[in-house]
CSV table of C-alpha atoms in Angstrom, one decimal:
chain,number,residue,atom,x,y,z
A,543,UNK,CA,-23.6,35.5,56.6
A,544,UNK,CA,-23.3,31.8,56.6
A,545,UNK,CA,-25.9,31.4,53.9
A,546,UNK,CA,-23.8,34.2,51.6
A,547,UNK,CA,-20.5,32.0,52.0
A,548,UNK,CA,-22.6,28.8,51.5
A,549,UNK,CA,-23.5,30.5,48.3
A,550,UNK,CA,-19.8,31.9,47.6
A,551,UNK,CA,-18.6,28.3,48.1
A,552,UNK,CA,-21.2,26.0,45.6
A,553,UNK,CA,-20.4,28.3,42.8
A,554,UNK,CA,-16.8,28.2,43.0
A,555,UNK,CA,-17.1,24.5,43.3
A,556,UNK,CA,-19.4,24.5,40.2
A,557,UNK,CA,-17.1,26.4,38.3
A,558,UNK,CA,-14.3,23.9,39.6
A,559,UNK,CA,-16.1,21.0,38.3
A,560,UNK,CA,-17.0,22.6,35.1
A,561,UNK,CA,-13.7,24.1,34.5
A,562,UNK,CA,-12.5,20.3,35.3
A,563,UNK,CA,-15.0,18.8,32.4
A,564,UNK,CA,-14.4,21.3,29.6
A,565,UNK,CA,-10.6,20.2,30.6
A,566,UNK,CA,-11.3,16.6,30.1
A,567,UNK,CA,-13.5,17.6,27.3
A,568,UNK,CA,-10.5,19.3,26.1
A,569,UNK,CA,-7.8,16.7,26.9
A,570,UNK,CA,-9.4,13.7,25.4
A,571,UNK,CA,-10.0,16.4,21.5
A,572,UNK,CA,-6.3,16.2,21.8
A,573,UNK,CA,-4.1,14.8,19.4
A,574,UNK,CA,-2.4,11.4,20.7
A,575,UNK,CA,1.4,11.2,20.4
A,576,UNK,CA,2.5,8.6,17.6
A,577,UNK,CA,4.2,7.0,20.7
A,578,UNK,CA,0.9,6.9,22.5
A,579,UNK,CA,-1.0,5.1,19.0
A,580,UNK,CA,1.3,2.2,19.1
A,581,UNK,CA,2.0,2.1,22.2
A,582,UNK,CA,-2.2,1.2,22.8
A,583,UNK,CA,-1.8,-1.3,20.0
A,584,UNK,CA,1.0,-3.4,21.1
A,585,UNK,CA,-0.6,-3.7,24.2
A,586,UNK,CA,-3.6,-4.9,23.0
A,587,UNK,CA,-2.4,-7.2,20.5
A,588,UNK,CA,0.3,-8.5,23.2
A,589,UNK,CA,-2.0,-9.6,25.4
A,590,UNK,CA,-3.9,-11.0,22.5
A,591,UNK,CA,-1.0,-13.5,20.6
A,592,UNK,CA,0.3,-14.0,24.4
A,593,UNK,CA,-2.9,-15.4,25.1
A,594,UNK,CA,-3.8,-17.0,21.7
A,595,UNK,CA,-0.1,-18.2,21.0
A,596,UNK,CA,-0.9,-20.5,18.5
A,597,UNK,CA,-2.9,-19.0,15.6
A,598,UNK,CA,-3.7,-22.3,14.0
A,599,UNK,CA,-5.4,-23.6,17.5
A,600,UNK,CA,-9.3,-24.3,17.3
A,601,UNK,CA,-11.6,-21.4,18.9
A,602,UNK,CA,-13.6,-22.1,21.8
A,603,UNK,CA,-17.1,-20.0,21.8
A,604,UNK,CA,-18.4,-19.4,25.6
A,605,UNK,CA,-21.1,-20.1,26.3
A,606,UNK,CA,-21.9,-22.7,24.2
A,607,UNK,CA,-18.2,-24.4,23.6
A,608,UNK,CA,-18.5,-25.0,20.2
A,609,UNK,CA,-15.6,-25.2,18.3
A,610,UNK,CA,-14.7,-23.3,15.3
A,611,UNK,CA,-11.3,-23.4,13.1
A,612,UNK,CA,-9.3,-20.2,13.4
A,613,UNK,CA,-9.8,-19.1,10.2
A,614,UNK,CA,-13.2,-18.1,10.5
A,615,UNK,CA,-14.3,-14.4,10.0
A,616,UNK,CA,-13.6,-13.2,13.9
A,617,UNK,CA,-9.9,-13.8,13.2
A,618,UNK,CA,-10.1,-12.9,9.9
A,619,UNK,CA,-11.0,-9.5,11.1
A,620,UNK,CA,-8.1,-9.2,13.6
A,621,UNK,CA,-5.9,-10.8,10.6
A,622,UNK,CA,-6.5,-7.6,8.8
A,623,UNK,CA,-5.6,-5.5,11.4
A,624,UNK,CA,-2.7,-6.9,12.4
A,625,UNK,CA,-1.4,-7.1,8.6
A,626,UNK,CA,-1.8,-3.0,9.4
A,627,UNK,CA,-0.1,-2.9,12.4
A,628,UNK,CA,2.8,-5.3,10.5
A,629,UNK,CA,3.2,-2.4,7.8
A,630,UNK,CA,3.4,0.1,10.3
A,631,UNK,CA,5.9,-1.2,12.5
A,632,UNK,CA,7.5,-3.7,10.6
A,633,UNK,CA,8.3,-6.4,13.8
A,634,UNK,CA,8.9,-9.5,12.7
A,635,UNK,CA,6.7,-10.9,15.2
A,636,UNK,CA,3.4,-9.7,13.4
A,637,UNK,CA,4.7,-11.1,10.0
A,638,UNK,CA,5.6,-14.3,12.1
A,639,UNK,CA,2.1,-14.9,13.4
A,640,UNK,CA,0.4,-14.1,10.7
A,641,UNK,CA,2.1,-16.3,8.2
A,642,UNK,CA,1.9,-19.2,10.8
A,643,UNK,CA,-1.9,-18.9,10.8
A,644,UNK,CA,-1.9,-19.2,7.1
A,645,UNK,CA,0.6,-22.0,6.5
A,646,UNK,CA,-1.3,-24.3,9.4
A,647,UNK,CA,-4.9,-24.0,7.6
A,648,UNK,CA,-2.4,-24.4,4.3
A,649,UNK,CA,-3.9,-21.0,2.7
A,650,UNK,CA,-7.7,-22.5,3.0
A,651,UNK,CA,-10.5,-21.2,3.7
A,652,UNK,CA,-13.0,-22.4,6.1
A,653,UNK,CA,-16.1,-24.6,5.3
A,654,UNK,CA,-17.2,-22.5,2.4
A,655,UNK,CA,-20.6,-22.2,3.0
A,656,UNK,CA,-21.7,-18.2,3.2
A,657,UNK,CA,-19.5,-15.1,2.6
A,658,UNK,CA,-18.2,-14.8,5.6
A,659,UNK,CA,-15.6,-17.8,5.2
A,660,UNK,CA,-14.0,-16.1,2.9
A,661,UNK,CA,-12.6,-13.3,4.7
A,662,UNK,CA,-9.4,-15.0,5.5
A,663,UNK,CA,-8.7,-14.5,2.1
A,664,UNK,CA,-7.9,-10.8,2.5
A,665,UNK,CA,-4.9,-11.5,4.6
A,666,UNK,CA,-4.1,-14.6,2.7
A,667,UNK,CA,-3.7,-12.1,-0.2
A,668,UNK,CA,-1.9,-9.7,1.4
A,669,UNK,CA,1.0,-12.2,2.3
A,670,UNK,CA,1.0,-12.8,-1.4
A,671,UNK,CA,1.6,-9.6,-2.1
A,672,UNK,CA,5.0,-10.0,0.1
A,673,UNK,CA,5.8,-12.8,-1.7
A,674,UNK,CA,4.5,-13.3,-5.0
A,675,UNK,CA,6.2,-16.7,-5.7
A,676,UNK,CA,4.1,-17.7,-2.8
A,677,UNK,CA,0.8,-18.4,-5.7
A,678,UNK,CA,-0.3,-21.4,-3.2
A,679,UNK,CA,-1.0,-18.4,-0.9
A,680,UNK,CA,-4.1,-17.2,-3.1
A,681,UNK,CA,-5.0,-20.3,-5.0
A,682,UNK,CA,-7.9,-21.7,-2.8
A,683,UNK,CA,-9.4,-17.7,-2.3
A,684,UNK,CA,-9.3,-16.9,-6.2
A,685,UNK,CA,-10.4,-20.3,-6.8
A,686,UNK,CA,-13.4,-20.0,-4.7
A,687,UNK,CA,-14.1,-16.4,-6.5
A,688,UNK,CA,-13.6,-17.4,-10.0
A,689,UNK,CA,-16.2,-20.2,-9.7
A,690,UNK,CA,-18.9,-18.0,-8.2
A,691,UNK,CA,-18.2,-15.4,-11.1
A,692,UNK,CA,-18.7,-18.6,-13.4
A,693,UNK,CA,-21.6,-20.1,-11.7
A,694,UNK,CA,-23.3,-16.4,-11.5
A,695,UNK,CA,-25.6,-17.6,-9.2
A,696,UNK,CA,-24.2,-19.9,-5.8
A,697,UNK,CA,-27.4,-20.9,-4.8
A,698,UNK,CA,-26.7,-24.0,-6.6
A,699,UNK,CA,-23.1,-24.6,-5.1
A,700,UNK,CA,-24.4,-24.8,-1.2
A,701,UNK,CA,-24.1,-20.8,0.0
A,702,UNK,CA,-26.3,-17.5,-0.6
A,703,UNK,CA,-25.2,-15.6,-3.1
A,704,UNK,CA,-26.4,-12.7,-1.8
A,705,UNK,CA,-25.1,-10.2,0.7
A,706,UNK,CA,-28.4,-10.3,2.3
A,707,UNK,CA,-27.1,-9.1,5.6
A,708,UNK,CA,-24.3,-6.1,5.7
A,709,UNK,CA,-21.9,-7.6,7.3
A,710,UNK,CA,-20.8,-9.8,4.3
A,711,UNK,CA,-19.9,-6.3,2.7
A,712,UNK,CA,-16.2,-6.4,5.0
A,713,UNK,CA,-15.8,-10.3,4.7
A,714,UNK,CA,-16.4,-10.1,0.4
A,715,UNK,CA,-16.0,-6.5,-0.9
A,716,UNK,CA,-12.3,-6.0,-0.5
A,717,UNK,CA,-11.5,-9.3,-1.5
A,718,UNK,CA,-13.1,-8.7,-4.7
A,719,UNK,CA,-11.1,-5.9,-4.8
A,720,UNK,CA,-7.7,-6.8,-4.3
A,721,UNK,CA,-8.3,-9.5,-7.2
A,722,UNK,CA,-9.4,-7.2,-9.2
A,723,UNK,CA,-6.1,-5.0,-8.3
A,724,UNK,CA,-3.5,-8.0,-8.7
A,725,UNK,CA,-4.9,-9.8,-11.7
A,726,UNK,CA,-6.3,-6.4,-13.6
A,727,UNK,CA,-8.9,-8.1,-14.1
A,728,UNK,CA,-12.3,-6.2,-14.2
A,729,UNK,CA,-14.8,-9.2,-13.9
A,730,UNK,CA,-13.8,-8.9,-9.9
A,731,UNK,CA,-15.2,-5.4,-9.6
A,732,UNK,CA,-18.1,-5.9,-11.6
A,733,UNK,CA,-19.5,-8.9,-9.6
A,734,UNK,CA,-18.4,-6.8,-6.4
A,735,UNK,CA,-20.5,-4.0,-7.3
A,736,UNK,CA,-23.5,-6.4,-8.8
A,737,UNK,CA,-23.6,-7.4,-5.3
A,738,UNK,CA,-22.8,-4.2,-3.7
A,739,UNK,CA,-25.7,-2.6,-5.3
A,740,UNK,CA,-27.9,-5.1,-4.7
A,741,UNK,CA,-27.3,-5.4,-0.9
A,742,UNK,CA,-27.8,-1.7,-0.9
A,743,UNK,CA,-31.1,-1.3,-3.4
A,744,UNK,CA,-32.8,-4.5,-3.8
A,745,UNK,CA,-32.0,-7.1,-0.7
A,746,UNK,CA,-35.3,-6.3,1.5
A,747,UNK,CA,-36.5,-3.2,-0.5
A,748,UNK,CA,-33.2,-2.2,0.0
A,749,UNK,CA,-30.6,-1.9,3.1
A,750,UNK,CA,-29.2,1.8,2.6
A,751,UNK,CA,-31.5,4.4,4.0
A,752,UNK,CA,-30.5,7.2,0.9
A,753,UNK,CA,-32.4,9.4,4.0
A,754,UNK,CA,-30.3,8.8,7.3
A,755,UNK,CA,-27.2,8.0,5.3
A,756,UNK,CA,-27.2,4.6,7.6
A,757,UNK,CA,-28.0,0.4,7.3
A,758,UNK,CA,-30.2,-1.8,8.4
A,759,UNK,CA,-28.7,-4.8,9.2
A,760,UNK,CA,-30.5,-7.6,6.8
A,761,UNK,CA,-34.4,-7.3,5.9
A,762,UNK,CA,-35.4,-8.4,9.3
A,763,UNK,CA,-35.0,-4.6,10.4
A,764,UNK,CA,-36.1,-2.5,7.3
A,765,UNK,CA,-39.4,-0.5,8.8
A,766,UNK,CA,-42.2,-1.0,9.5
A,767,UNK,CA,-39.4,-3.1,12.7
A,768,UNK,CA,-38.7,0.1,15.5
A,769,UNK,CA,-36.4,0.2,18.0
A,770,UNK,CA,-38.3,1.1,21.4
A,771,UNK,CA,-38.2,4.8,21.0
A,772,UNK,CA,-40.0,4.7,17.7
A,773,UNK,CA,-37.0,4.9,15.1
A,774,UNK,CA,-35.3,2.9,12.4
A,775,UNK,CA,-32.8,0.2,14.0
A,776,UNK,CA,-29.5,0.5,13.1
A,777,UNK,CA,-27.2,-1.9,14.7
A,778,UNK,CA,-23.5,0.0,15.4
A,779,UNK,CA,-21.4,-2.5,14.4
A,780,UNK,CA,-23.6,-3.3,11.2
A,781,UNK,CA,-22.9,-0.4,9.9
A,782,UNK,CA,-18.9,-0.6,11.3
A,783,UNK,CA,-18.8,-3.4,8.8
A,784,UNK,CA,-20.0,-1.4,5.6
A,785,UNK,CA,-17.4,1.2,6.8
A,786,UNK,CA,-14.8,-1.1,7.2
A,787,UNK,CA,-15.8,-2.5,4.0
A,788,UNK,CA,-15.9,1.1,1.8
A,789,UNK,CA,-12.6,1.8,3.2
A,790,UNK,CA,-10.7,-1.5,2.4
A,791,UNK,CA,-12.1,-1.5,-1.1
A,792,UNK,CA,-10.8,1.9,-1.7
A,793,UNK,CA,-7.8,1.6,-0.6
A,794,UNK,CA,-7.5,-1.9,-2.3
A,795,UNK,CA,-8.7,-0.6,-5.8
A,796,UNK,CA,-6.9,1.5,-8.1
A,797,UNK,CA,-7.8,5.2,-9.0
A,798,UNK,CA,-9.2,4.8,-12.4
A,799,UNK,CA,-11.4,1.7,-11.0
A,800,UNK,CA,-15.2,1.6,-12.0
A,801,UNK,CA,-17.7,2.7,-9.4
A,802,UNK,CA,-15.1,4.0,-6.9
A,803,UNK,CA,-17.0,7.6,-6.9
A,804,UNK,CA,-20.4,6.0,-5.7
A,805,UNK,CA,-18.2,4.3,-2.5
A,806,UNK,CA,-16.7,7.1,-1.3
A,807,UNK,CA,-19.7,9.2,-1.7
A,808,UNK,CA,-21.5,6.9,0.2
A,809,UNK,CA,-18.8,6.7,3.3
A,810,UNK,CA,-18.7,10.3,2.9
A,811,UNK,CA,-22.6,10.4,3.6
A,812,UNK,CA,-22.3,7.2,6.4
A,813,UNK,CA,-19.5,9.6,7.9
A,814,UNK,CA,-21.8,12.3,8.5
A,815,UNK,CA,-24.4,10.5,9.7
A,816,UNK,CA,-22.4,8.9,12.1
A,817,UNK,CA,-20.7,12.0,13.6
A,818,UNK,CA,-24.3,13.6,14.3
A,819,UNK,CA,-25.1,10.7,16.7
A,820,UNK,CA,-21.5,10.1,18.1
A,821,UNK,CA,-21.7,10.3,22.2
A,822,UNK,CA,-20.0,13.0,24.3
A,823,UNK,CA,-17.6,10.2,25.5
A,824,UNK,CA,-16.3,9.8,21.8
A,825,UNK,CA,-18.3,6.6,21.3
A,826,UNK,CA,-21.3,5.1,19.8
A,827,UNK,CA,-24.1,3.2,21.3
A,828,UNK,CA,-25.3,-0.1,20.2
A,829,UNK,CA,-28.3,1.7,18.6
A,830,UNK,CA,-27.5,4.3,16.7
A,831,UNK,CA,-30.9,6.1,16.7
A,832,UNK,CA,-31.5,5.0,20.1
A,833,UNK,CA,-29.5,5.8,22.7
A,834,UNK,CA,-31.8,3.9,25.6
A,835,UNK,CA,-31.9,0.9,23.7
A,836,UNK,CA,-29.3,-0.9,25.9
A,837,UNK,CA,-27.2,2.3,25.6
A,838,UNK,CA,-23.7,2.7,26.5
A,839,UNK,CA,-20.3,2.5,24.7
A,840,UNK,CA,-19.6,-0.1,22.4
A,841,UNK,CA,-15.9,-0.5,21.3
A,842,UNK,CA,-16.3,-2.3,18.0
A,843,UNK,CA,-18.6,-0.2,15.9
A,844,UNK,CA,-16.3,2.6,17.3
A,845,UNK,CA,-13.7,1.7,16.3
A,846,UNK,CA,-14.7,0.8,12.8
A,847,UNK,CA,-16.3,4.4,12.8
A,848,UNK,CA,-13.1,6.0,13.8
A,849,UNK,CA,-11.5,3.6,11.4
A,850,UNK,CA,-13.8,5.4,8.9
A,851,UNK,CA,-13.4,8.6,9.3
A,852,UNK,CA,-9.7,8.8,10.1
A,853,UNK,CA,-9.4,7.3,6.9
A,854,UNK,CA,-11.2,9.3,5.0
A,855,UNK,CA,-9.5,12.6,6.6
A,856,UNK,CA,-6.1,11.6,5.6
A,857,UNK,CA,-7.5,10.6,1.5
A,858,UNK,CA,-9.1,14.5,1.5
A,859,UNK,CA,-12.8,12.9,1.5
A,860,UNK,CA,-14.1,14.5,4.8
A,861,UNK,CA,-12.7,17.5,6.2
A,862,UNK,CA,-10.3,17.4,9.0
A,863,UNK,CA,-11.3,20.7,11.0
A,864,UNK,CA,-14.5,18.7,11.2
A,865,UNK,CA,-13.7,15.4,11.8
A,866,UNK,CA,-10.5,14.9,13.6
A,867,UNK,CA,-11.6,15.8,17.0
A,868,UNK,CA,-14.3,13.3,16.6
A,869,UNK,CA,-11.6,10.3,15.7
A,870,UNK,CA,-9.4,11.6,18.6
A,871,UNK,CA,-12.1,11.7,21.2
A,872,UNK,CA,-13.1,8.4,20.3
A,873,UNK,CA,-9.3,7.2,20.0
A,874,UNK,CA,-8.6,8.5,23.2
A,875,UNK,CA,-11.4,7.3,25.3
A,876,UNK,CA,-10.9,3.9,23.5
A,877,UNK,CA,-7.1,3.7,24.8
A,878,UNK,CA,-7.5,5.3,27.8
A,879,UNK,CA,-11.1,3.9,29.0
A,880,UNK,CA,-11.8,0.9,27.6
A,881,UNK,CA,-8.3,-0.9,27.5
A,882,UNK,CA,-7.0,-2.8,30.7
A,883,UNK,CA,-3.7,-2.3,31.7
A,884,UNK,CA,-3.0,-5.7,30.4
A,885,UNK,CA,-4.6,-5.1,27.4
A,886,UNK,CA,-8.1,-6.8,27.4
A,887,UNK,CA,-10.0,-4.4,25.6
A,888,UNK,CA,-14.1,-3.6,27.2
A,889,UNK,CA,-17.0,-2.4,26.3
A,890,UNK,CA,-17.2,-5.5,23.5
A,891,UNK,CA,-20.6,-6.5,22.7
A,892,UNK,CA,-20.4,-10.5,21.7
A,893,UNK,CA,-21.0,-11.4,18.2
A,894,UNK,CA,-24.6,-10.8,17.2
A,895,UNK,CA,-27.2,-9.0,15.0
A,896,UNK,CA,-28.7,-6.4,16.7
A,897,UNK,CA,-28.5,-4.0,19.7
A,898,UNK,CA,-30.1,-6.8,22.2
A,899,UNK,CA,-27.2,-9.4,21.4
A,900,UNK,CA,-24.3,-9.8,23.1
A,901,UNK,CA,-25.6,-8.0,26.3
A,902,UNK,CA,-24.3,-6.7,28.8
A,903,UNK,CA,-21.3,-4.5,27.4
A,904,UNK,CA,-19.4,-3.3,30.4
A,905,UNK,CA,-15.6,-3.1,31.1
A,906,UNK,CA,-15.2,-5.7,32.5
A,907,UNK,CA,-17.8,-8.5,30.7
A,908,UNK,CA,-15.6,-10.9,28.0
A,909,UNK,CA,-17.1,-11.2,24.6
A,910,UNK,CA,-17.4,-14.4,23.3
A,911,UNK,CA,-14.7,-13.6,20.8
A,912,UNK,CA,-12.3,-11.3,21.5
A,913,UNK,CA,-10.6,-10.9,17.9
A,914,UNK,CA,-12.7,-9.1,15.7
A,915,UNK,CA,-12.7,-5.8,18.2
A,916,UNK,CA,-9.0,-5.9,18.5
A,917,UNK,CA,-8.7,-6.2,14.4
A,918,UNK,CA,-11.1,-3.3,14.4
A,919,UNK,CA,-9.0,-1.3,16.7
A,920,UNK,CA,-6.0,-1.9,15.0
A,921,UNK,CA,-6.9,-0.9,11.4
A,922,UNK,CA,-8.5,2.6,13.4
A,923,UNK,CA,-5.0,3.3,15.1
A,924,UNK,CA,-2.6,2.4,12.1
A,925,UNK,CA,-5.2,5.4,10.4
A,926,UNK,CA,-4.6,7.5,12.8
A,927,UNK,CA,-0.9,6.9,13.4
A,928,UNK,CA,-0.6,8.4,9.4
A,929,UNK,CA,-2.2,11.8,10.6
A,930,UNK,CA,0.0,14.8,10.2
C-alpha cells in the first residue's frame, strides 16, 4: 500500500514539475509589454552612463590597464544602440550623451589604423543627420572614406584594406552605406560590396559557409581548424557582427540600392541557421556548432541574433509565426536572466576571437568592456519595441 501511494505521489510530482516547465517554457514565448522593452533598456543603459558619466573619459581595459580613447569600436557599438534607444524614446538625455562624446573627440576618429576605428563614424553620422548644418560632424569619417575609395588599395596608407576578419563588416559596411544614402553617391556602395564580397568569397578561400548559412571568423578558422567535437568553428558573436552589419546596411540604404537582394538573402539564410541551433533557454552558445565547447549563454551574439531576426520580421523577410517566439524567448531570458537588478548585464564574454576567449561567461563575471553588449542589446530591444 505504501509502495502504491509512493507511486501515486512521484507522478503527480512529475507532472507538477513538467506542467511547471512547459509554463515557463510558455511564459518566457510570451510577448513582452512595450513597458517591459524599455523599461529593460533604461535600466541597463542607466547603470551604464551612471557609471561611465563622462563619454569623452579614457577606457580602462582589466586586466591589462591599457588605456584606449572612448571612441574606439566597443563604444562605438553601444553608440549605435543608444542613437536607437534616442529615436525611440526621444529623452533628451540620450541625445545629450551622445553628442557630448562626439563634440569632446571633435567628430574624430580614433588612430586610424584598421577598420574598426572607424565605427564611430556611424553615430557621428547619425547626429548629422539631426543637424545637417553640423558638416564638421562627418568631415573626418567621409574624409577617411573618400581617400580609401581614391587610394583603392590602403595597404599603402598604414591599415589592411581588407575585411579579413568579419567583424569589420558592423564597424565598415553601414558606414559605407549611410554615405552612400546622404551624398547619393554610388562609389560608397560599390567599394562596400567590393569588400563585402570579398570577405565572403575570397579572404581565406572564403568566410561564408554557402552550406551552414554561417562565418568563420577570419582564415585562421576555415577547415581543415575543428572545434573539439569535430565541426566547423563558428564564433557566436562573429557572426552577431555580420548580422548586425546586414541589418544596419539595409536599413541604411535606399530600396532601389545595388546589391541589397544578395544581403537580405543572405541574413535570411544566417537567420535560419541560427534558429536551428538557438538553446532551449532562448540563447546561443559561444560555439555555435558546439555546444560543449565552453557552452553556456552568451549575451552578445544573442542579442545581435535577436537583433537580426526581430528585424527582419518586422521588414517581411522572415516569417513571424516562425520567428517571433524565438526573438521573445531570447528577449525575455535576456531581461529577465541575465540583467542585474541594477542593470549590469551577464553572461558577457570579454572581447575576443573565438569561443576560448573571454572565459568564463557567468552572471556574475565582468567583461573587460561592458559597452559593446549593452549597444547590442539595445538595437535588439528598440526591434522589438516596433512589433505589432
Amino acid at each position: 500500500m505504501n509502495r502504491i501511494l509512493l507511486l501515486f505521489r512521484l507522478k503527480h510530482i512529475s507532472i507538477l514539475i513538467l506542467f511547471s516547465l512547459v509554463c515557463i517554457s510558455c511564459s518566457y514565448s510570451s510577448k513582452p509589454t512595450k513597458v517591459e522593452i524599455l523599461n529593460s533598456m533604461t535600466i541597463a543603459n542607466d547603470y551604464f552612463m551612471n557609471k561611465y558619466a563622462d563619454p569623452g573619459e579614457d577606457l580602462i581595459q582589466p586586466p591589462s590597464g591599457r588605456i584606449w580613447k572612448s571612441n574606439i569600436w566597443t563604444f562605438g557599438t553601444y553608440a549605435t544602440g543608444l542613437m536607437q534607444l534616442y529615436n525611440t524614446n526621444h529623452d533628451s538625455r540620450l541625445l545629450d550623451y551622445a553628442l557630448d562624446w562626439g563634440e569632446k573627440h571633435n567628430w574624430k576618429l580614433s588612430v586610424k589604423e584598421m577598420w574598426n576605428d572607424h565605427l564611430a563614424g556611424q553615430t557621428y553620422i547619425d547626429l548629422y543627420q539631426l543637424d545637417t548644418t553640423k558638416k564638421e560632424r562627418i568631415e573626418d569619417v567621409k574624409s577617411s572614406i573618400d581617400a580609401f575609395i581614391a587610394v583603392g588599395d590602403t595597404q599603402s596608407r598604414g591599415f589592411g584594406a581588407d575585411w579579413n576578419w568579419v567583424d569589420a563588416s558592423f564597424m565598415a559596411m553601414p558606414l559605407f552605406a549611410k554615405l552612400g544614402a546622404i551624398t547619393g553617391d554610388d562609389k560608397y556602395y560599390k567599394h562596400m560590396h567590393a569588400l563585402f564580397i570579398d570577405m565572403k568569397d575570397s579572404i581565406g578561400g572564403g568566410l561564408f559557409n554557402e552550406e551552414d548559412g554561417l562565418w568563420w571568423r577570419d582564415a585562421d578558422f576555415v577547415p581543415p581548424y575543428k572545434e573539439p567535437n569535430g565541426e566547423d568553428c563558428y564564433w557566436a558573436r562573429g557572426n552577431g557582427w555580420v548580422v548586425g552589419a546586414l541589418v544596419r546596411t539595409l536599413e541604411s540604404m535606399p530600396d532601389n540600392a545595388p546589391n541589397r537582394e544578395l544581403y537580405e538573402s543572405i541574413l535570411k539564410q544566417m537567420c535560419e541557421a541560427l534558429y536551428k541551433v538557438q538553446r532551449d533557454d532562448g540563447m546561443w552558445n559561444v560555439s555555435l556548432h558546439d555546444p560543449n565547447n565552453y557552452g553556456g549563454r552568451e549575451f552578445s551574439g544573442t542579442a545581435f541574433f535577436t537583433y537580426g531576426m526581430a528585424w527582419g520580421v518586422n521588414n517581411g523577410l522572415l516569417k513571424a509565426d516562425k520567428y517571433i517566439p524565438a526573438i521573445y524567448r531570447a528577449w525575455n531570458t535576456m531581461a529577465k536572466e541575465c540583467i542585474h537588478p541594477n542593470g549590469f548585464i551577464g553572461y558577457v564574454q570579454s572581447t575576443g576571437k573565438e569561443p576560448k576567449d573571454g572565459q568564463p561567461v557567468t552572471y556574475n563575471s565582468v567583461p573587460d568592456f561592458e559597452d559593446y553588449a549593452l549597444g547590442a542589446f539595445l538595437l535588439a530591444g528598440t526591434e522589438i519595441y516596433k512589433m505589432d
